[in-house]
XYZ file of C-alpha atoms in Angstrom:
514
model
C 53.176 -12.373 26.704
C 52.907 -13.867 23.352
C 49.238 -14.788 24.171
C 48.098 -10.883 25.035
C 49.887 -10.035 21.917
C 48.012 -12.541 19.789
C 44.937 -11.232 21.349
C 45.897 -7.766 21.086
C 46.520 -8.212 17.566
C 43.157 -10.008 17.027
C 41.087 -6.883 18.494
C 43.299 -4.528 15.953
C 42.290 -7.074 13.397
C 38.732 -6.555 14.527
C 38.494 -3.056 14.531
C 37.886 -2.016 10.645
C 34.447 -4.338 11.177
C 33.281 -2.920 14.309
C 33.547 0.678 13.062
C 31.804 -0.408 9.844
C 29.006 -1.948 12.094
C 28.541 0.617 14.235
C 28.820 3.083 11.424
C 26.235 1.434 9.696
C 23.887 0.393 12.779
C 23.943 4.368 13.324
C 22.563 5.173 9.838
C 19.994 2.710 10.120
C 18.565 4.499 12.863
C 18.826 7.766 11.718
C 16.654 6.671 8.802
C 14.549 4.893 11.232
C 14.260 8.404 13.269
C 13.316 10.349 10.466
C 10.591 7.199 8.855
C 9.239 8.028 12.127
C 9.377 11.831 12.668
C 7.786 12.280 8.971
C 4.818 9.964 9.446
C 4.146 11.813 13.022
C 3.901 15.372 11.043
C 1.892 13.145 8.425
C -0.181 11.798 11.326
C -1.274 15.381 12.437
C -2.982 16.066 8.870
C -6.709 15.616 9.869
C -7.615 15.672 5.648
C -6.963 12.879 2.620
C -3.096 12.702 1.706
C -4.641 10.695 -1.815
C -8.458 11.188 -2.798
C -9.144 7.484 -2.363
C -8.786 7.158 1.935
C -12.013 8.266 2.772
C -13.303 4.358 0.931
C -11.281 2.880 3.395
C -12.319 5.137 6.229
C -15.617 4.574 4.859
C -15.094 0.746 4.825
C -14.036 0.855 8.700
C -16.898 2.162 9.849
C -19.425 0.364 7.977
C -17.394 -2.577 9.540
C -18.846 -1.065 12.580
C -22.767 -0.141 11.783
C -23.688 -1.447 8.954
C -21.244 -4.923 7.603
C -24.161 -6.241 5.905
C -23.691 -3.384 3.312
C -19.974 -4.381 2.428
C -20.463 -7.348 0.093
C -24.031 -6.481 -1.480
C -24.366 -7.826 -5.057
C -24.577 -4.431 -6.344
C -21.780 -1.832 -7.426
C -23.888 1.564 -6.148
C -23.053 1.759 -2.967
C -19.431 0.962 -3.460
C -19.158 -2.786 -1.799
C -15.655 -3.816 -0.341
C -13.359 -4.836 -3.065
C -10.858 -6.331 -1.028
C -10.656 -8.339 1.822
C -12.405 -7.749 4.911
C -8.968 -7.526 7.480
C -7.695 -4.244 7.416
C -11.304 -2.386 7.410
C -11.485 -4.084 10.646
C -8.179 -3.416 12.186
C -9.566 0.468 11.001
C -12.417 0.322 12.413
C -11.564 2.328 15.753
C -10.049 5.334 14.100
C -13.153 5.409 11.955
C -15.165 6.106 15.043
C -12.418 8.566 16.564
C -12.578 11.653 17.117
C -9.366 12.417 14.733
C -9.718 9.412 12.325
C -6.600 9.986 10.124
C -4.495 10.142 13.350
C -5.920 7.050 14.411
C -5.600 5.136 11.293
C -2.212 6.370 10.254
C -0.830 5.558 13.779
C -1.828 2.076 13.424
C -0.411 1.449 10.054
C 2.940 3.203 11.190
C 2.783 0.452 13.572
C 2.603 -2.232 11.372
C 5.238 -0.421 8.345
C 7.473 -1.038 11.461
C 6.798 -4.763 12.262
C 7.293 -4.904 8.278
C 10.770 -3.288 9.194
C 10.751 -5.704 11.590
C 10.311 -8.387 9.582
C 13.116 -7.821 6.923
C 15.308 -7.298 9.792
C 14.525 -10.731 11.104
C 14.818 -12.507 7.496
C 18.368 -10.105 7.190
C 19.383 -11.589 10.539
C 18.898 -14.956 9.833
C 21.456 -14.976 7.154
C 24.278 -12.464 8.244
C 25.351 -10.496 10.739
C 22.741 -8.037 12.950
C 23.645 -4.479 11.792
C 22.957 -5.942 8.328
C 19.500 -6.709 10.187
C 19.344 -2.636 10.911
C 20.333 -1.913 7.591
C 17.801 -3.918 5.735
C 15.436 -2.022 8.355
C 16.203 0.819 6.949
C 16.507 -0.139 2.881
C 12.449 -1.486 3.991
C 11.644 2.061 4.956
C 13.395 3.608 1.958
C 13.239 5.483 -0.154
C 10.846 8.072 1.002
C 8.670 8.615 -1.725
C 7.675 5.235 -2.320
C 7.515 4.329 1.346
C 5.148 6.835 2.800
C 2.425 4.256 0.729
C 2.473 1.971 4.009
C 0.742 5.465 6.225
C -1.516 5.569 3.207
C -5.189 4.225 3.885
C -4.436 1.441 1.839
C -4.176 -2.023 1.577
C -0.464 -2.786 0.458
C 0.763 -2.005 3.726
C -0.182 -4.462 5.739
C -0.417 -6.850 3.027
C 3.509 -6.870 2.848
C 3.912 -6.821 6.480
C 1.844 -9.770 6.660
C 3.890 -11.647 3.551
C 7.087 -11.012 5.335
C 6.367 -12.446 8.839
C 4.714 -15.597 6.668
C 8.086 -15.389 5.110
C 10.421 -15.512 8.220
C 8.573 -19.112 9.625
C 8.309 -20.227 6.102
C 11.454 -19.726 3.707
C 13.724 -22.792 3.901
C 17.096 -22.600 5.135
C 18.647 -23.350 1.390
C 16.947 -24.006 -1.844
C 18.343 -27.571 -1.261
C 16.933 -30.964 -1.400
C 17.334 -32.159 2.610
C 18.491 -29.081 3.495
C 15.237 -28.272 6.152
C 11.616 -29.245 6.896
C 8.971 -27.496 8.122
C 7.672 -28.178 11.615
C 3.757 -28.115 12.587
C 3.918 -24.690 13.963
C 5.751 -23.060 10.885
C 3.185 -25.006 8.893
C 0.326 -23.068 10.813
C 1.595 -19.938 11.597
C 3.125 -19.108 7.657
C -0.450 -20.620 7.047
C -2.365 -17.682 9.231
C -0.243 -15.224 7.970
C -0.385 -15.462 4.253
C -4.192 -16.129 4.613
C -4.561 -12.827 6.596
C -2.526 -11.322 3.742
C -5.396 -12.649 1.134
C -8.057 -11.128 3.181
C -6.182 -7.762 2.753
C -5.761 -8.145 -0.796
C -6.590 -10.988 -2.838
C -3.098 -10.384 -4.975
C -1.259 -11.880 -1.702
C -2.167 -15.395 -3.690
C 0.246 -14.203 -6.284
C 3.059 -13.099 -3.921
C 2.504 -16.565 -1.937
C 2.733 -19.055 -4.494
C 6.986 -19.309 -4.878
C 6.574 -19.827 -1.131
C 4.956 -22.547 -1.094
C 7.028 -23.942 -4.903
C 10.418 -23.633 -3.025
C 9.611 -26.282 -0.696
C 8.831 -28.800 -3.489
C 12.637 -28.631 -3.987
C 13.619 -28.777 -0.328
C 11.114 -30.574 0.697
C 7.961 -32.978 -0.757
C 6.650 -33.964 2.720
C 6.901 -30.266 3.710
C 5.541 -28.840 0.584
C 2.619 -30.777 0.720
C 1.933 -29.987 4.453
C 1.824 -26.542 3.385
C 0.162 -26.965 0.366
C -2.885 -28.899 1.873
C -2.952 -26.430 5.010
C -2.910 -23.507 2.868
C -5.672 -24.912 0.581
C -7.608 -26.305 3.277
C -7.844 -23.056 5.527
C -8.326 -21.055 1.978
C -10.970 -23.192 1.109
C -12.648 -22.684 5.239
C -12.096 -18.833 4.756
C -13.899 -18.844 1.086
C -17.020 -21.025 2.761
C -17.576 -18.822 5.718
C -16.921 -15.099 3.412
C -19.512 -16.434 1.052
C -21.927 -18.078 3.786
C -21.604 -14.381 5.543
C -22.428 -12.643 2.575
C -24.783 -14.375 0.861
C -22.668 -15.373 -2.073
C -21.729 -11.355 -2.119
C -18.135 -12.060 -1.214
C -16.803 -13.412 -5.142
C -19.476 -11.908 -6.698
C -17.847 -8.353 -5.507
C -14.404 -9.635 -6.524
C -15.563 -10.329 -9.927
C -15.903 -6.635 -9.901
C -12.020 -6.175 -10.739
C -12.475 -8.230 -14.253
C -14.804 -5.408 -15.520
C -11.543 -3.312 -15.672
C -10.305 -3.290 -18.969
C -6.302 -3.398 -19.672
C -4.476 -0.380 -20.356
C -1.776 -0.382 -23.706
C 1.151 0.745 -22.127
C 0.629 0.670 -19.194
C 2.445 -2.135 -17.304
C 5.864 -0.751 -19.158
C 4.946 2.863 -17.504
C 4.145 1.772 -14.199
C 7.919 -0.375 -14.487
C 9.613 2.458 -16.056
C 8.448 4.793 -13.020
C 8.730 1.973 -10.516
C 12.493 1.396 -11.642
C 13.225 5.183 -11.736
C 12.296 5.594 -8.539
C 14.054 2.533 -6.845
C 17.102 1.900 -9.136
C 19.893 2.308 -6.253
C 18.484 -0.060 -4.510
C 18.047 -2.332 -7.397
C 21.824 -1.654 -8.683
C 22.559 -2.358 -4.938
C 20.834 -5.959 -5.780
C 22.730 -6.604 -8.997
C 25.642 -5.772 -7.080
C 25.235 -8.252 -4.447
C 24.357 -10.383 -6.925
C 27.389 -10.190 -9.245
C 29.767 -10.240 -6.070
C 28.056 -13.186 -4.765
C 28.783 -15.160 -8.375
C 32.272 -13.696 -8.046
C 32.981 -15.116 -4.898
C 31.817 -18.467 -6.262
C 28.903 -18.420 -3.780
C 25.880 -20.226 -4.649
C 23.374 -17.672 -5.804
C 20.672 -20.348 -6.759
C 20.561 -21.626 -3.027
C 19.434 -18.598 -1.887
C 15.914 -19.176 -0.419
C 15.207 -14.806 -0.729
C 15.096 -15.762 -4.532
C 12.156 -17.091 -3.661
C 10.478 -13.310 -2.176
C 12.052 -11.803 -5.403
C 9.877 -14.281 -7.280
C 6.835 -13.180 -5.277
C 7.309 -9.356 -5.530
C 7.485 -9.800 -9.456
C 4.561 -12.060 -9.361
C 2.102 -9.111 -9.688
C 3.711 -7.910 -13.178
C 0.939 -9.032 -15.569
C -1.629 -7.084 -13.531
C 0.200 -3.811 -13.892
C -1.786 -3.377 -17.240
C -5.461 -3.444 -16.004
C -6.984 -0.166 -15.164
C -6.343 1.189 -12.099
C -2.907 -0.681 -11.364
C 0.217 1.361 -9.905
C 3.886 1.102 -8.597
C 2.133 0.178 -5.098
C 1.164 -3.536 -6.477
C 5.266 -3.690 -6.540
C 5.600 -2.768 -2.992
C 6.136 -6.311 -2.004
C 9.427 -6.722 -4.604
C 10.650 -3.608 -3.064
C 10.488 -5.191 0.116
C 12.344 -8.115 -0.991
C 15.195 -6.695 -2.478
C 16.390 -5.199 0.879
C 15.989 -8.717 2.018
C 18.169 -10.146 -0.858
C 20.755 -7.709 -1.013
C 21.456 -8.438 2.802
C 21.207 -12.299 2.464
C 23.121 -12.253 -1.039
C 26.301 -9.964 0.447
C 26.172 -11.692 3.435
C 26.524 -15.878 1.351
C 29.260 -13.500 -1.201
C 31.286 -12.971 2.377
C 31.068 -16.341 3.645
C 32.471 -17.736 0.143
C 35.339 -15.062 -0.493
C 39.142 -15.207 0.879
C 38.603 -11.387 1.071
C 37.011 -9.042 4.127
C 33.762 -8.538 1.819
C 31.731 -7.359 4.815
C 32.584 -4.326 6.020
C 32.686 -2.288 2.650
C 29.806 -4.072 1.645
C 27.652 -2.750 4.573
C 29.040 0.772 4.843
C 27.847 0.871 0.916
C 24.653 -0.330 1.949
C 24.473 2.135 4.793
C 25.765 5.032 2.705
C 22.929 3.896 0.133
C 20.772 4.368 2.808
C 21.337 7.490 4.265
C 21.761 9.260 0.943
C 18.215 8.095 -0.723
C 17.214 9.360 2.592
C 18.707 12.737 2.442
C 17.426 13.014 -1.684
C 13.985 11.393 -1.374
C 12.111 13.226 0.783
C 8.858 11.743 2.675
C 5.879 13.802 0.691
C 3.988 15.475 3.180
C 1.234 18.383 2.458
C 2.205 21.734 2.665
C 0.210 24.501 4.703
C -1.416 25.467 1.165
C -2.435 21.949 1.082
C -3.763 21.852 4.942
C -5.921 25.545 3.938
C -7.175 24.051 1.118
C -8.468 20.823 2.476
C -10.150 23.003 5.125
C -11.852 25.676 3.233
C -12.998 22.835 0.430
C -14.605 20.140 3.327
C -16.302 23.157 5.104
C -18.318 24.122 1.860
C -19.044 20.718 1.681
C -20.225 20.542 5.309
C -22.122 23.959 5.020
C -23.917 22.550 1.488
C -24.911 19.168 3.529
C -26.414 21.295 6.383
C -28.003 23.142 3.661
C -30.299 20.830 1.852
C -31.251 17.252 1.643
C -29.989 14.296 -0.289
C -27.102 12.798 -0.917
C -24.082 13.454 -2.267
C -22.753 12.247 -5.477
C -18.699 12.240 -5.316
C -16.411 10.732 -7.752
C -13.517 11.707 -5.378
C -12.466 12.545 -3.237
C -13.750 9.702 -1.121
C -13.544 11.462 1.951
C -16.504 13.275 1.338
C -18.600 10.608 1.737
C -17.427 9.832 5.534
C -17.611 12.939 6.617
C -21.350 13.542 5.598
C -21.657 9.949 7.334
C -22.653 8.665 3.432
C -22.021 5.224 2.292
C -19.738 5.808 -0.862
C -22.456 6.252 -3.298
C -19.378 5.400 -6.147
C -15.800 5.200 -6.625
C -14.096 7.433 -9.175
C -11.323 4.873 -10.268
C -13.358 2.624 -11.442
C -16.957 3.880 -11.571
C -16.658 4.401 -15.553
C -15.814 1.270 -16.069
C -18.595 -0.195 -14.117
C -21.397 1.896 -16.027
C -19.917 1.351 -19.022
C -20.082 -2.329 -18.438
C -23.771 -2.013 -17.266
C -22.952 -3.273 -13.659
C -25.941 -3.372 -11.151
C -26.917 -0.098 -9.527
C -24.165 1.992 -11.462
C -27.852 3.277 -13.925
C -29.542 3.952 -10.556
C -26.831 7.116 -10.599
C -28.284 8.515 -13.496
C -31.450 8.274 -12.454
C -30.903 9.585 -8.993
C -29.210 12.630 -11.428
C -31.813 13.401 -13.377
C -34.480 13.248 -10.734
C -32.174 15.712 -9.079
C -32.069 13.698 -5.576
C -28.320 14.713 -4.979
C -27.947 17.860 -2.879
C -24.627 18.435 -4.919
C -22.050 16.876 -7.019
C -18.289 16.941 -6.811
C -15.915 15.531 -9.490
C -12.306 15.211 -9.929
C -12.680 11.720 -11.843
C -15.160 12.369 -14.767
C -18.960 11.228 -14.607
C -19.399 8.998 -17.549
C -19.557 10.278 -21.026
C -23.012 10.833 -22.543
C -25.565 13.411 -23.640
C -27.771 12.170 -20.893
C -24.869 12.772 -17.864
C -23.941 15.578 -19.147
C -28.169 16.892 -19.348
C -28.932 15.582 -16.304
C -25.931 17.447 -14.447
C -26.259 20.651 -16.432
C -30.194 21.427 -16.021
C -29.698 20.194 -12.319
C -26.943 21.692 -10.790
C -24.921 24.893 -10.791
C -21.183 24.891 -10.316
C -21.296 26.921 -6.985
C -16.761 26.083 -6.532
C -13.147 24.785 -7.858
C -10.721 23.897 -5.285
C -6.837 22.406 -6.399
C -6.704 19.922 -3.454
C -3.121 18.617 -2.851
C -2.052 15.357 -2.487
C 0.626 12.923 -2.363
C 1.572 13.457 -5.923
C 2.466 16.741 -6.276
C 0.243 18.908 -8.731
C -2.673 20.168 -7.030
C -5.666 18.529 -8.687
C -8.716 20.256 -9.275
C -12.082 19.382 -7.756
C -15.321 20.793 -8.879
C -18.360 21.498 -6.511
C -21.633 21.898 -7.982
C -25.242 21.984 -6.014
C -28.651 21.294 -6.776
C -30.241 24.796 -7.616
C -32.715 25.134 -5.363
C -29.871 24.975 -2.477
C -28.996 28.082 -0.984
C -24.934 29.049 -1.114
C -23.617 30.085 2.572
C -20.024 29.445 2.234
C -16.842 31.674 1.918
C -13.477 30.651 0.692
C -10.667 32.150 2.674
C -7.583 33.871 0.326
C -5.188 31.348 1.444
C -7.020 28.280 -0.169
C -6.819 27.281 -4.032
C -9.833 27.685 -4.404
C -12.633 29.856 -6.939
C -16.168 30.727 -5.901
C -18.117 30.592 -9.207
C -21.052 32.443 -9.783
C -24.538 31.496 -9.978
C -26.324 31.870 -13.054
């Protein structure tokens, strides 16, 4: 009798932390559901959710017909400025018939083995519904998140840091306290070199990585370190054997842009205004940790932290956003698991329960207040009526196009991206090979039209060349991901004949010919 009672009592005892589990297991996967449900309605938009996709669409299928074309020691075309990976892993929706589907399908798959990942790392160091929780911090909040269905790089780039992550972070930031085995040492080897040939910044993100070990570690550390330099090294040969030397010489691309004042401290001030619950959800795992006389420094997730922020002094050069912080996002779903879950193991008090029922209330409301941007039927009539006059001008005349976004022009006129907006006035300014072929191609009035939303450089001989050439035949206000519709200018050579019509329900002006 007195044994049932004792175990009677235990259950009761139990009962506060399974409701708080399964309270907060069931909020994970209602912001799982609804990750997924909004990136299937994204999936169905066949247009550009940000001007710059159509590069990467563009990227894939050159990938496909025409690699050679990718690292060229020129800037006109627009070579590959990152690494060659996820063009690849692209290139079948790039030959689809519904290419955004496709693509965004794909990286929806890998945002959730990102999930995935931080789930795993959560898991390792407290209890599993904090492993569906930090699932669902990863996919949150909304409007920072939908980046990983965006046709760009920092997607998979964090998906492929984290995995490295789960065989590679040590057990404790301890001297003895583990070792890395031979197939940690390769696999966290693959993975963060797949990362660099997404993005080269994945060298940045890596590095505390691979510095943690030299305090857990030497033998270990130096495994790594070797491995990691020896496979870099292997990757760098064969790029640059494959390209002809193209490979760095197109990477040295990103030193012609120019740092911004100000900038860095915008792009944190937005990056913090977006994400501050979850970073006051850090600081308060933090501060409970240190209260319950855990020890913070031990915890190896410092070590992610110190990789998200790695990227900071590149938020001032020219072109830099809140994306390049993406992988510190990332992280401090990780942390805040790992440091609540060491602050419970050190305290005489219940710490768990509240402290995951906060995390899943966090959760659910940034979900219900940040909703997942997705384009509006204005947006979706817009998009049509603006690619159709660009189809009907194509069909129209001969010649390229000149486009300085959106991107996606260029793939669907099955162009090689003559140039890219973002950074094509930095290029000409700096005098970068091919970039005075434009102006050439301008004034010799070889371009069957020209369509701007970034500016064409500055000059009395652009501004001639485009003026004498071309008449401005449209404006459109495409939308995007960011909100205000942005307008986009369509002008064609004058000798091609106008046989478009731009339906009421689009933003868009017909402009008459002079």
């Amino acid at each position: 009798m007195r044994a049932s009672l004792t175990r009677a009592d235990g259950l009761r005892s139990r009962v506060p932390a399974l409701l708080a589990w399964a309270a907060a297991a069931a909020a994970a996967l209602v912001v799982v559901a609804v990750y997924v449900a909004s990136a299937a309605e994204l999936m169905r938009y066949p247009w550009d959710w940000s001007p710059d996709e159509g590069l990467m669409l563009d990227y894939a299928r050159r990938v496909v017909r025409d690699p050679a074309s990718l690292y060229v020691q020129r800037a006109v075309p627009v070579p590959l400025v990152y690494g060659p990976l996820e063009p690849a892993l692209l290139a079948p929706a790039a030959t689809a018939a519904r290419p955004f589907l496709v693509a965004r399908a794909t990286l929806l798959c890998f945002a959730l083995m990102g999930a995935a990942a931080a789930a795993e790392l959560a898991r390792r160091r407290a209890s599993p519904p904090w492993a569906l929780v930090t699932a669902a911090l990863f996919l949150l909040p909304f409007d920072l998140s939908f980046w990983h269905l965006i046709l760009r790089v920092d997607g998979l780039l964090v998906t492929l840091w984290l995995w490295a992550a789960v065989l590679l972070l040590p057990r404790e930031l301890a001297a003895g306290a583990d070792a890395l085995s031979t197939r940690r040492v390769a696999g966290g080897t693959v993975l963060l070199l797949a990362a660099v040939l997404v993005k080269s910044t994945a060298v940045l993100h890596a590095v505390p990585l691979v510095l943690g070990w030299w305090l857990v570690d030497r033998r270990s550390a130096l495994r790594l370190t070797v491995a990691l330099a020896a496979g870099g090294l292997g990757c760098l040969a064969a790029l640059q054997g494959a390209t002809h030397g193209g490979f760095l010489w197109v990477q040295a691309l990103w030193t012609r842009h120019p740092r911004v004042p100000g900038q860095a401290a915008a792009v944190m001030t937005d990056f913090v205004g977006h994400t501050w619950p979850l970073l006051a959800l850090l600081l308060a795992a933090a501060v409970t940790a240190r209260a319950a006389r855990a020890s913070v420094r031990r915890e190896p997730t410092l070590l992610l932290l110190a990789g998200g922020l790695a990227v900071v002094p590149l938020l001032g050069k020219h072109g830099s956003g809140w994306n390049y912080l993406l992988p510190f996002l990332a992280a401090v779903a990780v942390a805040s698991a790992a440091l609540f879950a060491r602050a419970a193991r050190s305290s005489r008090w219940p710490l768990g329960p509240p402290a995951i029922l906060a995390a899943a209330g966090l959760a659910l409301t940034l979900a219900w207040s940040r909703p997942f941007r997705l384009p509006s039927a204005s947006d979706l009539a817009t998009a049509r009526a603006f690619y159709g006059a660009v189809g009907e001008v194509r069909r129209s005349s001969s010649g390229p196009l000149l486009a300085t976004r959106p991107d996606l022009v260029y793939f669907l006129t099955g162009q090689a991206a003559e140039v890219e907006g973002g950074s094509f006035l930095n290029l000409a300014a700096a005098g970068a090979e091919g970039t005075a072929d434009v102006l050439g191609r301008l004034e010799r009035r070889e371009y069957a039209a020209v369509i701007w939303t970034w500016p064409l450089p500055a000059g009395a001989e652009w501004t001639q060349a485009l003026l004498s050439g071309y008449a401005l035949v449209a404006d459109c206000r495409l939308g995007y991901y960011y909100g205000a519709p942005f307008p986009t200018h369509l002008a064609v050579r004058r000798d091609v004949p106008v046989r478009f019509a731009l339906p009421a329900s689009a933003r868009c002006e017909a402009a008459p010919r002079p």
